[in-house]
PDB file with SEQRES, HELIX, SHEET and CRYST1 records, atoms N, CA, C and O in Angstrom:
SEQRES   1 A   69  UNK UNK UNK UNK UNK UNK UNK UNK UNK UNK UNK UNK UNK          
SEQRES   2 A   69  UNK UNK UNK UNK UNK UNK UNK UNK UNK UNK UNK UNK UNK          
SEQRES   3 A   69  UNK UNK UNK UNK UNK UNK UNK UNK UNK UNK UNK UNK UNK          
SEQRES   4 A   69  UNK UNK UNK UNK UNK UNK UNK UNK UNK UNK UNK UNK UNK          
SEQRES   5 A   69  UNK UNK UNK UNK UNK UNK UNK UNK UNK UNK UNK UNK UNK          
SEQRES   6 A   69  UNK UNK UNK UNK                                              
HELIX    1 AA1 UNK A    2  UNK A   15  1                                  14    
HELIX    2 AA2 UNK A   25  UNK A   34  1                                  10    
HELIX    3 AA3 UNK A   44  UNK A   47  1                                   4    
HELIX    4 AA4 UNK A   51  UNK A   53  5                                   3    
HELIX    5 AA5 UNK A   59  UNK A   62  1                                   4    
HELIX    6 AA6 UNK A   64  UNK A   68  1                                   5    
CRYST1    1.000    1.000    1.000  90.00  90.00  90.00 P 1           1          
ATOM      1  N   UNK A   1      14.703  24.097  48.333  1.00  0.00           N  
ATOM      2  CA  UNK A   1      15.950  24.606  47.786  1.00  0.00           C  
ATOM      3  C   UNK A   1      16.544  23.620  46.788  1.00  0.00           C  
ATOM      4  O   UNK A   1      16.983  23.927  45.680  1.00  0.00           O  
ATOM      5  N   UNK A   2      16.501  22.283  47.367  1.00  0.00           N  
ATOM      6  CA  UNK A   2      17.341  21.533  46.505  1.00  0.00           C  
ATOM      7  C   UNK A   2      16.324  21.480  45.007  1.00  0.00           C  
ATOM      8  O   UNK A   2      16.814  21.850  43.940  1.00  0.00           O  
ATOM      9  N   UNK A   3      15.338  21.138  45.066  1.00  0.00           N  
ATOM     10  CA  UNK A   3      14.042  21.040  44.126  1.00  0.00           C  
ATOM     11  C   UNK A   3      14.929  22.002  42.897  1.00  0.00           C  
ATOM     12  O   UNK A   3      15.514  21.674  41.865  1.00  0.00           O  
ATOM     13  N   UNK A   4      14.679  23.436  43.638  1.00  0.00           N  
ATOM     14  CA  UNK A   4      14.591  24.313  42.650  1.00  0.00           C  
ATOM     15  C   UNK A   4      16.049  24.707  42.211  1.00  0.00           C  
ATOM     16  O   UNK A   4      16.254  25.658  41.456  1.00  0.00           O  
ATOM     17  N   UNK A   5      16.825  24.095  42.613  1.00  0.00           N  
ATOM     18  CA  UNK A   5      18.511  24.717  42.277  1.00  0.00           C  
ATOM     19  C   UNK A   5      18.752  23.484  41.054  1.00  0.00           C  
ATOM     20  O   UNK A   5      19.446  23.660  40.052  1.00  0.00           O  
ATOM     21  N   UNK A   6      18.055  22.284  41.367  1.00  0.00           N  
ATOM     22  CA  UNK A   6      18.019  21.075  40.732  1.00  0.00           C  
ATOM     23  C   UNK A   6      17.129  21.600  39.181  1.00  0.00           C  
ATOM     24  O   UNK A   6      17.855  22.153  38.355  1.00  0.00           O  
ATOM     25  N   UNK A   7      15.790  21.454  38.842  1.00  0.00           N  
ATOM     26  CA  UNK A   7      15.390  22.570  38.313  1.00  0.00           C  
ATOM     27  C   UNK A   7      16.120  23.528  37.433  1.00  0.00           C  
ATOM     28  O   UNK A   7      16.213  23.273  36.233  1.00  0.00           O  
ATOM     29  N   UNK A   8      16.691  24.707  37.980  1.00  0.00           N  
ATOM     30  CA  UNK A   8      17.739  25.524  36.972  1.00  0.00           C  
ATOM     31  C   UNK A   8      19.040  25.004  36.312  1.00  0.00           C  
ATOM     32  O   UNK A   8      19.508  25.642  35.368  1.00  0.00           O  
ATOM     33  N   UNK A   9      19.771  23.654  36.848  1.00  0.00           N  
ATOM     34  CA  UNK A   9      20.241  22.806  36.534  1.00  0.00           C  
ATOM     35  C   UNK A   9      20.103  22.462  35.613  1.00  0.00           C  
ATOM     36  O   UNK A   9      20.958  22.572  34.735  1.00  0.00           O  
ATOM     37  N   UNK A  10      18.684  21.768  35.408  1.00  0.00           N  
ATOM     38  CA  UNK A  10      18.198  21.156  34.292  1.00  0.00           C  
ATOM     39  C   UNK A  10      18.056  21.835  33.332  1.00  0.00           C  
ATOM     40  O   UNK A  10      18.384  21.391  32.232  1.00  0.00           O  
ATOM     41  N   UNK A  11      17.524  23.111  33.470  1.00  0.00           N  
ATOM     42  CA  UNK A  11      17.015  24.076  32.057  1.00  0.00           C  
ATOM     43  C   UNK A  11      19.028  24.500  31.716  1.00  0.00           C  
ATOM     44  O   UNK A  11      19.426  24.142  30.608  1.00  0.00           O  
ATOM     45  N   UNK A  12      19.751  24.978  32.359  1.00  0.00           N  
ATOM     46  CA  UNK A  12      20.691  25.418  31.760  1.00  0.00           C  
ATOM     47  C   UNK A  12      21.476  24.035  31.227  1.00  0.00           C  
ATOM     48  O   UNK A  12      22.206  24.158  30.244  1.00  0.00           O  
ATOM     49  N   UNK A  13      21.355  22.887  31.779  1.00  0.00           N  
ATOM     50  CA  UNK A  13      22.336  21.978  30.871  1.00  0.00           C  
ATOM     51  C   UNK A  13      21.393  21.237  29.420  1.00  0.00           C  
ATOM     52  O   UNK A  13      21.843  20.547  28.506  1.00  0.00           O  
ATOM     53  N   UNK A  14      20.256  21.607  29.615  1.00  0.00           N  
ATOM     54  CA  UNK A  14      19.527  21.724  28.518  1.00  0.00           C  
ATOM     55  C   UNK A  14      19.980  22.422  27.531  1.00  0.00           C  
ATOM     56  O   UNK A  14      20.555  22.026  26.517  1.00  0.00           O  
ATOM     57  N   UNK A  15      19.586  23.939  27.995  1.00  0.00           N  
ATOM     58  CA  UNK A  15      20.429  25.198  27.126  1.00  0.00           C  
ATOM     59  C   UNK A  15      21.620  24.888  26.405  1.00  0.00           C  
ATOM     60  O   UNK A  15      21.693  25.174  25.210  1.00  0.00           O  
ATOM     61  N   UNK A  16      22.617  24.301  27.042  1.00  0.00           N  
ATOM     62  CA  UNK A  16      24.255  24.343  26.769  1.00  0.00           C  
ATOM     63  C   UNK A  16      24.398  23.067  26.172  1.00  0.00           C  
ATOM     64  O   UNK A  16      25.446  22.944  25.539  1.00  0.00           O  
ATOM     65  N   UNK A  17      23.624  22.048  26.191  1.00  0.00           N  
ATOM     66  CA  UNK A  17      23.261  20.821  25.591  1.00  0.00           C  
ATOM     67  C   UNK A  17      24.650  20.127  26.261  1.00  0.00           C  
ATOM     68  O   UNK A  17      25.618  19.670  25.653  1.00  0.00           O  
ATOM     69  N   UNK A  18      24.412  20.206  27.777  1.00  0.00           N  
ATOM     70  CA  UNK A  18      25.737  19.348  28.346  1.00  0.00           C  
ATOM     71  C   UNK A  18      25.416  18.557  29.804  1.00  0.00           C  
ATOM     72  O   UNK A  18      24.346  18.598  30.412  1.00  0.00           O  
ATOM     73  N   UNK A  19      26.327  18.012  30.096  1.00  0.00           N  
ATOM     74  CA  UNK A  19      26.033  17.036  31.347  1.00  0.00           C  
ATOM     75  C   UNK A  19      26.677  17.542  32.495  1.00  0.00           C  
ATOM     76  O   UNK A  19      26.630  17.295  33.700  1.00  0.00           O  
ATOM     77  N   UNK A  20      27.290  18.320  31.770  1.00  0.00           N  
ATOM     78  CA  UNK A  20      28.534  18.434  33.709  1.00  0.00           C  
ATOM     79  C   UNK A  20      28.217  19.933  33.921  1.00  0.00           C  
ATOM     80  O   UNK A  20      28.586  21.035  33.517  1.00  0.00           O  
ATOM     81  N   UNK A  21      27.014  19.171  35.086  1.00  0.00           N  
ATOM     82  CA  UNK A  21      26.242  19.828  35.852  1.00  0.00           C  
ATOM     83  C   UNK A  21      27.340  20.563  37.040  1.00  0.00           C  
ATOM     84  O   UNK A  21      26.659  21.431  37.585  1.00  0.00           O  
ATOM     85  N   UNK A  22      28.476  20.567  37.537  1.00  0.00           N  
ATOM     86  CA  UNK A  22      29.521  21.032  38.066  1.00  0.00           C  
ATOM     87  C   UNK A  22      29.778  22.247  37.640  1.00  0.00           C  
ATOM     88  O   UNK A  22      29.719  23.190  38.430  1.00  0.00           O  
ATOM     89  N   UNK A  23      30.277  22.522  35.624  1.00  0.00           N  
ATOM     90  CA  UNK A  23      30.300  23.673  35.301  1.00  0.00           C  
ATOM     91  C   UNK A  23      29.313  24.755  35.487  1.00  0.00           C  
ATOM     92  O   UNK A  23      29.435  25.980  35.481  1.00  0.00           O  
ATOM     93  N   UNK A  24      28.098  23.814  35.686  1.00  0.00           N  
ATOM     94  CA  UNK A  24      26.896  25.408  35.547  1.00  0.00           C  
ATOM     95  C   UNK A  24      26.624  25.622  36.874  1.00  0.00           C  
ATOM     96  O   UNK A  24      25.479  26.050  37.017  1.00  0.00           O  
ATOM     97  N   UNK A  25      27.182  25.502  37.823  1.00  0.00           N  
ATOM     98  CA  UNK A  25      26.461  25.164  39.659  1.00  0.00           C  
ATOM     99  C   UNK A  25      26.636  26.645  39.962  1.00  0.00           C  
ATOM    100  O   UNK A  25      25.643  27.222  40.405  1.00  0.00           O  
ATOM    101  N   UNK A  26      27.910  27.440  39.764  1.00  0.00           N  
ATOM    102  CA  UNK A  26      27.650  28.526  40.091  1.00  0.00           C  
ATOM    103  C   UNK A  26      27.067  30.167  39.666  1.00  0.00           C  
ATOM    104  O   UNK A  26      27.277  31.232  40.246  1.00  0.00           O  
ATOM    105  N   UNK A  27      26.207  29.849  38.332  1.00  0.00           N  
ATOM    106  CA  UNK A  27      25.551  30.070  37.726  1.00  0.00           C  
ATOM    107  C   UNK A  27      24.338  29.924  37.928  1.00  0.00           C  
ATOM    108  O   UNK A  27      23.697  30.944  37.678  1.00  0.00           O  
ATOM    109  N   UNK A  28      23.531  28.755  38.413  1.00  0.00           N  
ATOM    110  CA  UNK A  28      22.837  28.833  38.732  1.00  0.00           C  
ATOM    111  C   UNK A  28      22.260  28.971  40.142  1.00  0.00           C  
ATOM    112  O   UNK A  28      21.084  29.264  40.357  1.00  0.00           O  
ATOM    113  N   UNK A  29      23.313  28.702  41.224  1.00  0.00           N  
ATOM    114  CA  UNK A  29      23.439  29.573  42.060  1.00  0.00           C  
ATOM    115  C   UNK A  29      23.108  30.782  42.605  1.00  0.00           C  
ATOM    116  O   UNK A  29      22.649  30.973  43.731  1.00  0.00           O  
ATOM    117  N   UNK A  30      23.512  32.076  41.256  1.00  0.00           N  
ATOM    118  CA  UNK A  30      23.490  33.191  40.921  1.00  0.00           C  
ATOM    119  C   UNK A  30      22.160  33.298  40.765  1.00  0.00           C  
ATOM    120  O   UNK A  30      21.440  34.189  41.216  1.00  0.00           O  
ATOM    121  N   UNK A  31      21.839  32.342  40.096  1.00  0.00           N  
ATOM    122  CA  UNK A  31      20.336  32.926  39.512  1.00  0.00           C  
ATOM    123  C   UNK A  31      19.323  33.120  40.669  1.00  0.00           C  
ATOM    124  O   UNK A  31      18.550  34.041  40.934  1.00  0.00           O  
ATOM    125  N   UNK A  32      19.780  31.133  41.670  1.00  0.00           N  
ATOM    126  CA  UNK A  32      18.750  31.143  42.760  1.00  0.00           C  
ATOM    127  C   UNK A  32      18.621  32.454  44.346  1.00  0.00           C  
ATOM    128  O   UNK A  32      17.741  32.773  45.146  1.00  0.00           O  
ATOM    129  N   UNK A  33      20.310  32.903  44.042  1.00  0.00           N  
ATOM    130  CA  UNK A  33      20.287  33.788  44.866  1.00  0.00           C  
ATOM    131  C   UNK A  33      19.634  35.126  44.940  1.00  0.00           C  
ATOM    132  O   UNK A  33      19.298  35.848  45.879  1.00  0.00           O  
ATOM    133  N   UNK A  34      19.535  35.255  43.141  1.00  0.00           N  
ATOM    134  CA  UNK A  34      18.646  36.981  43.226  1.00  0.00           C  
ATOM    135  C   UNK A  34      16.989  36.936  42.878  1.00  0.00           C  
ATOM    136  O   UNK A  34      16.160  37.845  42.918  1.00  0.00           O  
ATOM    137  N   UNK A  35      16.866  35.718  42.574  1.00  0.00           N  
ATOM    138  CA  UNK A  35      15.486  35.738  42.371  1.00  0.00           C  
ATOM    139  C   UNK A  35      14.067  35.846  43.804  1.00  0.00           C  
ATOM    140  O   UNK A  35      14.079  35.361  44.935  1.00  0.00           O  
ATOM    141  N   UNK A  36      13.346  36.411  43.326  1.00  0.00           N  
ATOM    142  CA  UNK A  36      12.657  37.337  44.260  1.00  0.00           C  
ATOM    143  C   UNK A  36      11.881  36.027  44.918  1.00  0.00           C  
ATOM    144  O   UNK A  36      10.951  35.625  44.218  1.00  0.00           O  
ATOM    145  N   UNK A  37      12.122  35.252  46.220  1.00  0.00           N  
ATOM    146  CA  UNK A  37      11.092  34.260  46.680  1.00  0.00           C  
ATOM    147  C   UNK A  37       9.956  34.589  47.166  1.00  0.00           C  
ATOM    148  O   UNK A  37       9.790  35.760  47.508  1.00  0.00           O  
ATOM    149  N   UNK A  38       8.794  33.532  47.328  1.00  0.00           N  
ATOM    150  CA  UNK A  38       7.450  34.014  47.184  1.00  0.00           C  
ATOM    151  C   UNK A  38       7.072  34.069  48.942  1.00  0.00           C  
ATOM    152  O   UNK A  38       6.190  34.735  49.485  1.00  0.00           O  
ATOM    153  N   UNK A  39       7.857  33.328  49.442  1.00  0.00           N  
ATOM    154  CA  UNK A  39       8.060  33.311  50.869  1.00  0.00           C  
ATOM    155  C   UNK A  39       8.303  34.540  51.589  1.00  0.00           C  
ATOM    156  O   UNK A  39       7.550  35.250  52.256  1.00  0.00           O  
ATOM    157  N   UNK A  40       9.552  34.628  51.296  1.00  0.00           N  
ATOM    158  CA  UNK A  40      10.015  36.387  51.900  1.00  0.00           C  
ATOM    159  C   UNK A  40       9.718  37.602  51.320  1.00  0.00           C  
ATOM    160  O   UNK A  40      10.087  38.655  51.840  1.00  0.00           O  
ATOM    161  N   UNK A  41       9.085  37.561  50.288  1.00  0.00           N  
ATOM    162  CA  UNK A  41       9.047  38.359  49.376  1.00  0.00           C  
ATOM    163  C   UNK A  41      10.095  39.716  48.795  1.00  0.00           C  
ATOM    164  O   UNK A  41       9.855  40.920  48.700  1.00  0.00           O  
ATOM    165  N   UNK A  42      11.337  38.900  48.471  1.00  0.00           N  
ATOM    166  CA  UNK A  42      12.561  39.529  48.464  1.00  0.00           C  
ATOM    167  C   UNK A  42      13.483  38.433  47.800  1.00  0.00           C  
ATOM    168  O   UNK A  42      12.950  37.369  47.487  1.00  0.00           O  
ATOM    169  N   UNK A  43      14.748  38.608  47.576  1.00  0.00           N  
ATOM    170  CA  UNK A  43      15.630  37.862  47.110  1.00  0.00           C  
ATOM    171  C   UNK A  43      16.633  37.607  48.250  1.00  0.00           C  
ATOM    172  O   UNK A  43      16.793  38.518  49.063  1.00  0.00           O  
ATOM    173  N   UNK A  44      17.356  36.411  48.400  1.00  0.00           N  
ATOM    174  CA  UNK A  44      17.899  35.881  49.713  1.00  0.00           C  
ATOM    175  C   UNK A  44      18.974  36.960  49.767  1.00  0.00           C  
ATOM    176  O   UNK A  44      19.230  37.468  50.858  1.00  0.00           O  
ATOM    177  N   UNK A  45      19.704  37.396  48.532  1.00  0.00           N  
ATOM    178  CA  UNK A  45      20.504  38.154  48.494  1.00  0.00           C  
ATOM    179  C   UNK A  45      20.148  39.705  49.408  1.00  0.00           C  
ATOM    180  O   UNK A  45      21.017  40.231  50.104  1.00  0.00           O  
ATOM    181  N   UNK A  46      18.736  40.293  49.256  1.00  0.00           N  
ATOM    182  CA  UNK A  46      18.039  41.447  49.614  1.00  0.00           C  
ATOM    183  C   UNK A  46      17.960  41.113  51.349  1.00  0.00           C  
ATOM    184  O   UNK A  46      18.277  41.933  52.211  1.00  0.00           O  
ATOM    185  N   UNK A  47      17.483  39.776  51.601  1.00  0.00           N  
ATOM    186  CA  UNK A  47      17.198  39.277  53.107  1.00  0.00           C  
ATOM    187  C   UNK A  47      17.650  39.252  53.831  1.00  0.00           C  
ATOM    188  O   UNK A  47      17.252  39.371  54.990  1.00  0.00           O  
ATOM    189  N   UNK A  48      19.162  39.005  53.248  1.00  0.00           N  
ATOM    190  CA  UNK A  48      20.499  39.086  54.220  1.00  0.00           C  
ATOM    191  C   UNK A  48      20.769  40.318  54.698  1.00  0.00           C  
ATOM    192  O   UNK A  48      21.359  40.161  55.768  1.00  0.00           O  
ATOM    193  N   UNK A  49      20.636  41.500  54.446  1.00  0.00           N  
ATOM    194  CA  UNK A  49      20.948  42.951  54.414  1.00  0.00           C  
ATOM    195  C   UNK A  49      20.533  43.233  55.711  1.00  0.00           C  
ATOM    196  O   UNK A  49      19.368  42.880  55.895  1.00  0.00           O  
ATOM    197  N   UNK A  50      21.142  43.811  56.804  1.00  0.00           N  
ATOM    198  CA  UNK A  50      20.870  43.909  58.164  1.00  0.00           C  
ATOM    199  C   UNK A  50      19.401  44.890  58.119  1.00  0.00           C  
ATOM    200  O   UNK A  50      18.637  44.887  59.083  1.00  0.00           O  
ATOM    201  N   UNK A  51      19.114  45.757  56.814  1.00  0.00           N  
ATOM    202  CA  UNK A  51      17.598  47.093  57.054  1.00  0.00           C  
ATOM    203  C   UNK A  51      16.472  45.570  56.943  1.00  0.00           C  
ATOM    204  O   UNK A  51      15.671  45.499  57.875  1.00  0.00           O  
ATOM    205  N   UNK A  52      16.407  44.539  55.995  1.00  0.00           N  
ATOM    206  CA  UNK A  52      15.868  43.802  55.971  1.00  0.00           C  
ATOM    207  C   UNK A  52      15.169  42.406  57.535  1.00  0.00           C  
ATOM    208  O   UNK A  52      14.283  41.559  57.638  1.00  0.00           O  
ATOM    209  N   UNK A  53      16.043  42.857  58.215  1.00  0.00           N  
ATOM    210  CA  UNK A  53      16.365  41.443  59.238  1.00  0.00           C  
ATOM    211  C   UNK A  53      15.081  41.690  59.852  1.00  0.00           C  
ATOM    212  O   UNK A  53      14.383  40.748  60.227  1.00  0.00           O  
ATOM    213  N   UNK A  54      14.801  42.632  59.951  1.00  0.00           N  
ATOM    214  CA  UNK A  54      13.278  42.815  61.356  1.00  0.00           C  
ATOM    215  C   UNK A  54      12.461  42.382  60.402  1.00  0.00           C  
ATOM    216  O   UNK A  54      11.538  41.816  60.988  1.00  0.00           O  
ATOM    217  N   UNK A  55      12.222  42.318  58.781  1.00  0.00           N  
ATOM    218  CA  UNK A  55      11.348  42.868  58.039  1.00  0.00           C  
ATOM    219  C   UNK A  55      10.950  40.739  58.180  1.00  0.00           C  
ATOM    220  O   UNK A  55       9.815  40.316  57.960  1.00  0.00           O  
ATOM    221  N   UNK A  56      11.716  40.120  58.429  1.00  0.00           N  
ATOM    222  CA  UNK A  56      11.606  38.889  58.608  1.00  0.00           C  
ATOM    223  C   UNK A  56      11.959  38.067  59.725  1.00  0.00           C  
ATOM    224  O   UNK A  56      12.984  37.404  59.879  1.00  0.00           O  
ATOM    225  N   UNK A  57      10.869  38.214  60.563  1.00  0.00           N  
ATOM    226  CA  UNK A  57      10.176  37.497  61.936  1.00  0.00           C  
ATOM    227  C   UNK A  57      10.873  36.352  62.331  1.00  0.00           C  
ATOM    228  O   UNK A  57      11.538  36.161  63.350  1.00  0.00           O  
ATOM    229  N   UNK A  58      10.535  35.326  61.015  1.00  0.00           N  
ATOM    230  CA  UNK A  58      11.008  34.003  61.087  1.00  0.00           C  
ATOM    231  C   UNK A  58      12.264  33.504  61.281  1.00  0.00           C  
ATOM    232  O   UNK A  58      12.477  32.458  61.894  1.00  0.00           O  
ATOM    233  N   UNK A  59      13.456  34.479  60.591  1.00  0.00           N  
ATOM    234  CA  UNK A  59      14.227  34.265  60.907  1.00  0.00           C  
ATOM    235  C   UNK A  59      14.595  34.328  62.450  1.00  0.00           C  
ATOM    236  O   UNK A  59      15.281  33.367  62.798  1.00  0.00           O  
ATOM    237  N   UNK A  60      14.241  35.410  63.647  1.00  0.00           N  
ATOM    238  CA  UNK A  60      14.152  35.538  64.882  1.00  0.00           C  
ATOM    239  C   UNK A  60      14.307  34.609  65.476  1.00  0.00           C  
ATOM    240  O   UNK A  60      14.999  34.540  66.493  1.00  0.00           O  
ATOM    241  N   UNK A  61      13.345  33.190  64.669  1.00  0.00           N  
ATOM    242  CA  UNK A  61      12.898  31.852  65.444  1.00  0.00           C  
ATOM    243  C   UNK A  61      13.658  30.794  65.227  1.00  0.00           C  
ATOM    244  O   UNK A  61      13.918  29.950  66.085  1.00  0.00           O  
ATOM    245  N   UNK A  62      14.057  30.783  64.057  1.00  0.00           N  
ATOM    246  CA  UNK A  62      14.448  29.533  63.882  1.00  0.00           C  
ATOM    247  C   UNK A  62      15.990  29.791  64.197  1.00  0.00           C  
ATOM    248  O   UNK A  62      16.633  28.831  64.620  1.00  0.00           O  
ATOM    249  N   UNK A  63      16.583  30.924  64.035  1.00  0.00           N  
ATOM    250  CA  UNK A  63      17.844  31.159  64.114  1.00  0.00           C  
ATOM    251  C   UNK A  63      18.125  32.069  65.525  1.00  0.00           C  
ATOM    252  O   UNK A  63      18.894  33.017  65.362  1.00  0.00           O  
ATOM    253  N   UNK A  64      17.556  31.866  66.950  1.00  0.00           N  
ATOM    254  CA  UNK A  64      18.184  33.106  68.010  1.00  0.00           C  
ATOM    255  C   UNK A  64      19.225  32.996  67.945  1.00  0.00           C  
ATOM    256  O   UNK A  64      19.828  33.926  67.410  1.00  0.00           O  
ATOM    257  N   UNK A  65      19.924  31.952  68.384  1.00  0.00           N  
ATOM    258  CA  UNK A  65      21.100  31.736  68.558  1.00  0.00           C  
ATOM    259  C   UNK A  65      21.928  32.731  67.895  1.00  0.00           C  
ATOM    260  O   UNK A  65      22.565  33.626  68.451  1.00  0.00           O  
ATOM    261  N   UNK A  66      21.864  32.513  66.790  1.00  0.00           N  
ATOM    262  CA  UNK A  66      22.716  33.230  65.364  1.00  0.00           C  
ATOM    263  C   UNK A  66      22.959  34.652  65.414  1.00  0.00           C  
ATOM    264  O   UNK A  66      23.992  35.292  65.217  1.00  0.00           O  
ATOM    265  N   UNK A  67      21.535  35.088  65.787  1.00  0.00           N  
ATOM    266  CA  UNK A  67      21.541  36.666  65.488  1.00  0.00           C  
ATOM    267  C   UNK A  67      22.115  37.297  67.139  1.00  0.00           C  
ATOM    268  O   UNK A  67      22.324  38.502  67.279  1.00  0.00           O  
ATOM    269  N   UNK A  68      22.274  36.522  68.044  1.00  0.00           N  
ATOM    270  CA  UNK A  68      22.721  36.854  69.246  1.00  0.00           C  
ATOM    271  C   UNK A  68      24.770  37.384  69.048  1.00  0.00           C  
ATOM    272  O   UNK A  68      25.623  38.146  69.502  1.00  0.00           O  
ATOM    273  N   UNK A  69      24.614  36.614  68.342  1.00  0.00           N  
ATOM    274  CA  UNK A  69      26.523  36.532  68.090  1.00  0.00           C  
ATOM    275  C   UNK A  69      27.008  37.690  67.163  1.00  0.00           C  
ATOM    276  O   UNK A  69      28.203  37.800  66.887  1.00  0.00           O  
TER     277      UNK A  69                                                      
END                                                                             
């Protein structure tokens, strides 16, 4: 996560030819949230969606606790 949020960081303060990486955070944010990961094969935004939750196992495991509440 950090890698790749770090990453879009870089290309947009590239883009904007600026340093304050603060202004673009929730922007790129945006970006990391809808983009389709190769893991879940979905966007975190899509994953979260309760039709989605069975469709991902893993979460079951690492999180019981969570989905109990």
């Amino acid at each position: 996560f950090n890698l790749t949020l770090q990453s879009l960081l870089y290309k947009i303060l590239k883009k904007n030819n600026s340093y304050e990486w603060v202004r673009f955070l929730d922007h790129a944010m945006k970006i990391y949230l809808n983009r389709k990961h190769r893991t879940i094969k979905m966007t975190p935004i899509e994953g979260e969606k309760d039709i989605n939750e069975k469709r991902l196992p893993i979460t079951n495991i690492i999180f019981p606790t969570f989905l109990k509440n």
